Amino acid sequence: MSSVLRPAAAGQDVPTAGQYRPISTHMAIAPPVSVVIPAMNEAENLPYVFKTLPDWIHEVVLVDGNSTDDTVAVARELWPEVKVVKQHGKGKGDALITGFEACTGDIIVMIDADGSADGNEIVSYVSALVSGADFAKGSRFANGGGTDDMTFIRKLGNWALCTIVNRKFGARYTDLCYGYNAFWRHCLDKIDLDCTGFEVETLMNIRVVKAGLKVQEIPSHEYLRIHGASNLRAVRDGFRVLRVILGERSNRRALRRRTHHSPLLDSVRGEVS
């Protein structure tokens, strides 16, 4: 069995063979993997989510959004070592930020609790990361991906918003508003998440590009939600995503203006002239 591992930083111990986690018949890794699952009243869907999670992951972090059903009890029955974190704020972005803070793994995977994502795909995300990517971004529209859960209007809106981001920020995305992603923990220090709603995925996708991180898209298939109704509202959340895009574009312009008109740079230019 071959192994894949990022080079150890100065002062770090090199993992021994016993510390590697087999994730397939031809690959093993040393970095621990944390899976973050934000959930609110998803007790009926969690069995479908947990049964697809690979047994080699380091930890599962369930962020409970003040559920009124048996979400927490079901999670603990399905995965006895699950780390349950109570969400004190509201919104998916707030839940993910709360979950990220609780993670102890070097690699973090974010996945929805409605049964629409296949945990067996995690191996593809982790493989991309240990092969050199900083951020592995799921895409329903990359070659090999797909979706059973998007109306024509939502597909059109996603395409339009994705096109704007690609043109304004120099990205090459095929999908923008998808919640199945994975990344090295160090990325959090560079993207500084500060939103609470469904637009968090868009914010992450923009800021990893702005930070110059290496992104690799992973083909992913989105299935129908199994039980219950989604809190997503296409028009409302579409406008929230658009506001994030415009806000990040404004921040980029402001930073460029500050750079061009920096007193330090002006003094340097004066000395040179």
mmCIF file of C-alpha atoms in Angstrom, residues 77-236:
data_model
loop_
_atom_site.group_PDB
_atom_site.id
_atom_site.type_symbol
_atom_site.label_atom_id
_atom_site.label_comp_id
_atom_site.label_asym_id
_atom_site.label_seq_id
_atom_site.Cartn_x
_atom_site.Cartn_y
_atom_site.Cartn_z
ATOM 1 C CA GLU A 77 -26.403 6.230 18.636
ATOM 2 C CA LEU A 78 -25.057 6.091 15.091
ATOM 3 C CA TRP A 79 -21.562 7.395 15.912
ATOM 4 C CA PRO A 80 -20.859 7.016 19.661
ATOM 5 C CA GLU A 81 -17.708 9.167 19.515
ATOM 6 C CA VAL A 82 -19.477 12.055 17.754
ATOM 7 C CA LYS A 83 -18.564 15.497 19.079
ATOM 8 C CA VAL A 84 -21.788 17.470 19.555
ATOM 9 C CA VAL A 85 -21.468 21.259 19.582
ATOM 10 C CA LYS A 86 -24.400 23.498 20.423
ATOM 11 C CA GLN A 87 -24.997 26.391 18.021
ATOM 12 C CA HIS A 88 -25.768 29.606 19.863
ATOM 13 C CA GLY A 89 -26.349 31.802 16.790
ATOM 14 C CA LYS A 90 -28.490 31.226 13.714
ATOM 15 C CA GLY A 91 -27.841 30.309 10.097
ATOM 16 C CA LYS A 92 -25.721 27.800 8.217
ATOM 17 C CA GLY A 93 -22.674 30.064 8.125
ATOM 18 C CA ASP A 94 -22.766 30.476 11.888
ATOM 19 C CA ALA A 95 -23.144 26.707 12.326
ATOM 20 C CA LEU A 96 -20.153 25.944 10.098
ATOM 21 C CA ILE A 97 -17.935 28.511 11.812
ATOM 22 C CA THR A 98 -18.901 26.984 15.165
ATOM 23 C CA GLY A 99 -18.068 23.517 13.869
ATOM 24 C CA PHE A 100 -14.738 24.552 12.364
ATOM 25 C CA GLU A 101 -13.647 25.982 15.710
ATOM 26 C CA ALA A 102 -14.351 22.631 17.374
ATOM 27 C CA CYS A 103 -12.344 20.569 14.883
ATOM 28 C CA THR A 104 -9.014 19.015 15.851
ATOM 29 C CA GLY A 105 -8.162 17.468 12.473
ATOM 30 C CA ASP A 106 -5.683 18.857 9.941
ATOM 31 C CA ILE A 107 -8.237 18.362 7.163
ATOM 32 C CA ILE A 108 -11.825 19.598 7.516
ATOM 33 C CA VAL A 109 -14.728 18.306 5.434
ATOM 34 C CA MET A 110 -18.100 20.084 5.441
ATOM 35 C CA ILE A 111 -21.183 18.079 4.504
ATOM 36 C CA ASP A 112 -24.948 18.623 4.765
ATOM 37 C CA ALA A 113 -27.199 16.626 7.077
ATOM 38 C CA ASP A 114 -30.164 16.164 4.719
ATOM 39 C CA GLY A 115 -28.889 13.037 2.990
ATOM 40 C CA SER A 116 -28.176 14.821 -0.297
ATOM 41 C CA ALA A 117 -24.416 14.202 -0.165
ATOM 42 C CA ASP A 118 -22.587 10.875 -0.377
ATOM 43 C CA GLY A 119 -19.924 10.471 2.309
ATOM 44 C CA ASN A 120 -18.149 7.916 0.113
ATOM 45 C CA GLU A 121 -16.954 10.860 -1.980
ATOM 46 C CA ILE A 122 -14.829 12.143 0.912
ATOM 47 C CA VAL A 123 -11.946 9.998 -0.315
ATOM 48 C CA SER A 124 -11.822 12.069 -3.533
ATOM 49 C CA TYR A 125 -11.662 15.325 -1.580
ATOM 50 C CA VAL A 126 -8.953 14.074 0.754
ATOM 51 C CA SER A 127 -6.963 12.657 -2.165
ATOM 52 C CA ALA A 128 -6.958 16.085 -3.831
ATOM 53 C CA LEU A 129 -5.738 17.740 -0.646
ATOM 54 C CA VAL A 130 -2.909 15.329 0.118
ATOM 55 C CA SER A 131 -1.881 15.603 -3.545
ATOM 56 C CA GLY A 132 -1.269 19.345 -3.233
ATOM 57 C CA ALA A 133 -4.541 21.278 -3.229
ATOM 58 C CA ASP A 134 -5.380 23.672 -0.391
ATOM 59 C CA PHE A 135 -9.135 23.647 -0.986
ATOM 60 C CA ALA A 136 -11.148 20.810 -2.563
ATOM 61 C CA LYS A 137 -14.380 22.282 -3.887
ATOM 62 C CA GLY A 138 -17.322 20.064 -4.731
ATOM 63 C CA SER A 139 -19.019 20.702 -8.065
ATOM 64 C CA ARG A 140 -22.283 19.309 -9.367
ATOM 65 C CA PHE A 141 -21.481 20.579 -12.860
ATOM 66 C CA ALA A 142 -17.911 19.359 -13.290
ATOM 67 C CA ASN A 143 -17.506 16.343 -15.558
ATOM 68 C CA GLY A 144 -18.730 13.376 -13.519
ATOM 69 C CA GLY A 145 -20.918 15.410 -11.161
ATOM 70 C CA GLY A 146 -24.683 15.822 -11.122
ATOM 71 C CA THR A 147 -27.738 16.936 -9.197
ATOM 72 C CA ASP A 148 -31.229 15.590 -8.566
ATOM 73 C CA ASP A 149 -32.263 18.565 -6.464
ATOM 74 C CA MET A 150 -32.066 21.753 -8.544
ATOM 75 C CA THR A 151 -34.869 23.402 -10.462
ATOM 76 C CA PHE A 152 -34.180 25.169 -13.752
ATOM 77 C CA ILE A 153 -34.393 28.550 -12.006
ATOM 78 C CA ARG A 154 -31.848 27.536 -9.376
ATOM 79 C CA LYS A 155 -29.496 26.155 -12.033
ATOM 80 C CA LEU A 156 -29.802 29.390 -14.005
ATOM 81 C CA GLY A 157 -29.160 31.494 -10.915
ATOM 82 C CA ASN A 158 -26.175 29.393 -9.889
ATOM 83 C CA TRP A 159 -24.705 29.679 -13.386
ATOM 84 C CA ALA A 160 -25.181 33.454 -13.467
ATOM 85 C CA LEU A 161 -23.631 34.001 -10.032
ATOM 86 C CA CYS A 162 -20.792 31.612 -10.842
ATOM 87 C CA THR A 163 -20.079 33.504 -14.073
ATOM 88 C CA ILE A 164 -19.894 36.814 -12.177
ATOM 89 C CA VAL A 165 -17.427 35.388 -9.647
ATOM 90 C CA ASN A 166 -15.249 33.879 -12.384
ATOM 91 C CA ARG A 167 -15.067 37.170 -14.259
ATOM 92 C CA LYS A 168 -14.624 39.443 -11.258
ATOM 93 C CA PHE A 169 -12.161 37.356 -9.265
ATOM 94 C CA GLY A 170 -10.353 35.322 -11.916
ATOM 95 C CA ALA A 171 -11.792 31.995 -10.736
ATOM 96 C CA ARG A 172 -12.572 29.022 -12.970
ATOM 97 C CA TYR A 173 -15.478 27.490 -11.097
ATOM 98 C CA THR A 174 -18.227 25.354 -12.604
ATOM 99 C CA ASP A 175 -20.367 25.522 -9.442
ATOM 100 C CA LEU A 176 -20.692 28.205 -6.787
ATOM 101 C CA CYS A 177 -23.415 27.492 -4.220
ATOM 102 C CA TYR A 178 -22.635 23.961 -3.051
ATOM 103 C CA GLY A 179 -21.984 22.924 0.531
ATOM 104 C CA TYR A 180 -19.750 19.875 0.057
ATOM 105 C CA ASN A 181 -16.136 21.027 0.387
ATOM 106 C CA ALA A 182 -12.890 20.098 2.147
ATOM 107 C CA PHE A 183 -9.767 22.034 3.031
ATOM 108 C CA TRP A 184 -6.623 22.108 5.122
ATOM 109 C CA ARG A 185 -7.206 23.720 8.501
ATOM 110 C CA HIS A 186 -4.650 26.462 7.788
ATOM 111 C CA CYS A 187 -6.997 27.894 5.145
ATOM 112 C CA LEU A 188 -9.251 29.269 7.893
ATOM 113 C CA ASP A 189 -6.534 31.747 8.878
ATOM 114 C CA LYS A 190 -6.577 33.180 5.351
ATOM 115 C CA ILE A 191 -10.283 33.412 4.542
ATOM 116 C CA ASP A 192 -11.632 34.846 7.838
ATOM 117 C CA LEU A 193 -15.286 33.783 7.605
ATOM 118 C CA ASP A 194 -17.758 36.372 8.879
ATOM 119 C CA CYS A 195 -21.234 35.562 7.541
ATOM 120 C CA THR A 196 -24.094 33.585 9.026
ATOM 121 C CA GLY A 197 -26.341 32.356 6.195
ATOM 122 C CA PHE A 198 -26.357 30.056 3.176
ATOM 123 C CA GLU A 199 -24.054 32.493 1.387
ATOM 124 C CA VAL A 200 -21.131 31.138 3.424
ATOM 125 C CA GLU A 201 -20.164 28.729 0.622
ATOM 126 C CA THR A 202 -19.913 31.589 -1.871
ATOM 127 C CA LEU A 203 -17.848 33.631 0.568
ATOM 128 C CA MET A 204 -15.438 30.740 1.050
ATOM 129 C CA ASN A 205 -15.106 30.200 -2.691
ATOM 130 C CA ILE A 206 -14.302 33.855 -3.299
ATOM 131 C CA ARG A 207 -11.869 34.266 -0.441
ATOM 132 C CA VAL A 208 -9.802 31.185 -1.232
ATOM 133 C CA VAL A 209 -9.224 32.670 -4.690
ATOM 134 C CA LYS A 210 -8.399 36.091 -3.266
ATOM 135 C CA ALA A 211 -5.960 34.439 -0.851
ATOM 136 C CA GLY A 212 -4.150 32.728 -3.715
ATOM 137 C CA LEU A 213 -4.901 29.228 -2.422
ATOM 138 C CA LYS A 214 -4.763 26.245 -4.754
ATOM 139 C CA VAL A 215 -8.302 25.050 -5.517
ATOM 140 C CA GLN A 216 -9.292 21.765 -7.132
ATOM 141 C CA GLU A 217 -12.877 21.009 -8.093
ATOM 142 C CA ILE A 218 -14.209 17.570 -7.210
ATOM 143 C CA PRO A 219 -17.118 16.120 -9.237
ATOM 144 C CA SER A 220 -19.956 15.428 -6.807
ATOM 145 C CA HIS A 221 -23.499 14.141 -7.125
ATOM 146 C CA GLU A 222 -26.240 15.859 -5.135
ATOM 147 C CA TYR A 223 -29.224 13.677 -4.281
ATOM 148 C CA LEU A 224 -32.712 14.694 -3.219
ATOM 149 C CA ARG A 225 -33.267 15.585 0.415
ATOM 150 C CA ILE A 226 -34.671 12.401 1.951
ATOM 151 C CA HIS A 227 -36.974 13.768 4.668
ATOM 152 C CA GLY A 228 -38.248 17.210 5.547
ATOM 153 C CA ALA A 229 -38.091 20.532 3.720
ATOM 154 C CA SER A 230 -35.078 22.687 2.992
ATOM 155 C CA ASN A 231 -34.702 26.134 4.535
ATOM 156 C CA LEU A 232 -33.189 27.363 1.275
ATOM 157 C CA ARG A 233 -35.168 30.058 -0.546
ATOM 158 C CA ALA A 234 -33.884 30.546 -4.076
ATOM 159 C CA VAL A 235 -34.725 34.238 -4.574
ATOM 160 C CA ARG A 236 -33.986 35.431 -1.039
#
